[in-house]
Amino acid sequence: MASAQTAGALHVAAAADLRPVLPKIAANFERQNHLHVEITYGASGTLTAQIENGAPFDIFLAADMSFPKRVISAGLANAPQPTLYARGVLVLWARKDSVIQPLTLDSLRDGKLRRLAIANPQTAPYGRAAMAALKTSGLVAEVTPKLVTAENIAQAAQFAESGSADAGMISLNSADNPPLAKEGTYVVIPAGSYPPIEQGAVVLRRAAYAGQAQAFVDAVAKALLHANDVGAQPDVLPVPR
């Protein structure tokens, strides 16, 4: 549940993969609009349940479309459809001193890989994407005993960063920003290996500043929608040899 709320502010429930990039967007918005932005991060499924149970958020930035659509179906949002604000990219990240360096897509098959961090597939879209990619590559049976399941994508990144896992299947937002960008390397998981991660936002019906809330969603979309263009990728992970 969200912590104590501040009057005269936008209260944002945000998918955990936004933690590295959202504060800067929020700070710019605050300077331009003179309205404070308070952000609570979590797994999209967990945040959805909190919203359904009355959590006092004004905006929901989810890691896919299904969760904001669920909020809309419950009559808790202002719009009939979510706003697309980003397209998520899944990557394999490892510390520079990881036992599986130099890192490649084949590192998932490396016998030295003992622990692989992913977000919870039950509540986090990036976790579902990770499992889909493993299934596409024929690695589910081999890798499942090595999985370390995190509550959300930010915690999965933390497990890999701390060395609690040898690598993590995490978001490009996490891998391409401090501190992970300095501490490790990543390879992009081919987009064809998992369903597209289209990230959706909704302004909630309870929002006191509905116009400003939509303006914030639009600012996030402007900043992020094309930020994860990583160029041409192979269609799938290499097949097992």
Steps between C-alpha positions, in 0.01 A plus 500: 500500500616855435654687788370829641372727223588866443223746416549699180693221332465237232519152650642253250500121517784394271635170373835422659688510168443878496703563815821599311330740257183642656654731766662721235176523303310581819752769599467669161122485527507651848713794384269572207167445676570588866328183615681240708515140374509217753592158360439154644674217315398136492402202290212590270279222636561609857425864418182396319377319809577806712307727263204260501510511880483879511864612506505879448684522168425744218702331223589140426805431280498125442754272335244366252147570376312226684518655846379852407223336294399313817483831685289648218265200511454559872378853426798662671649696207399799289577363152361202307849383402849532654750744354802328347802667658789257438600174336696283738821323404624191684875452544739257665728693740797388709766665711836549333648250746226239448607142439315504166693791350557572216123520475313371195158348440666159530588587859153371593631155408833543678551234766659764721166679528369401842238767576294708258279780633162575344194693616201305627312381189172505695505874566770655279475520118878486465495176695245357258715619211805330648317169534368531144852559369631198688217289360570621145865403538421156644672589827215485752585157640873576513476846652200471735704342785735799478233770518498755780157662492477864602190694599544736205746593226688748718564231761611258228755760391607542862557124537725499192680820602573374852633166378213307655444381143758449226278685253154645462241520227400861557379811319714711271401800714678339795802371307567819305496741794708547818612311692463188284634665184833553676516175692411246233425417139187384322379334184153557358262204509360473146159660476352201319565280802225652715171685447541877453515694824275796426484710812174681576394783727166621632386802694284376783149630560589623848771738368454850638712648223381298202629741238846520653500123550440444128768758422743297711407179316558682171839623624602146592392372159692776322813414696482121482303380200799498268773483762535122479559478125793259507517445127482176307486186710497132415150356510561234764757369740747250357350153503653237727795319352 
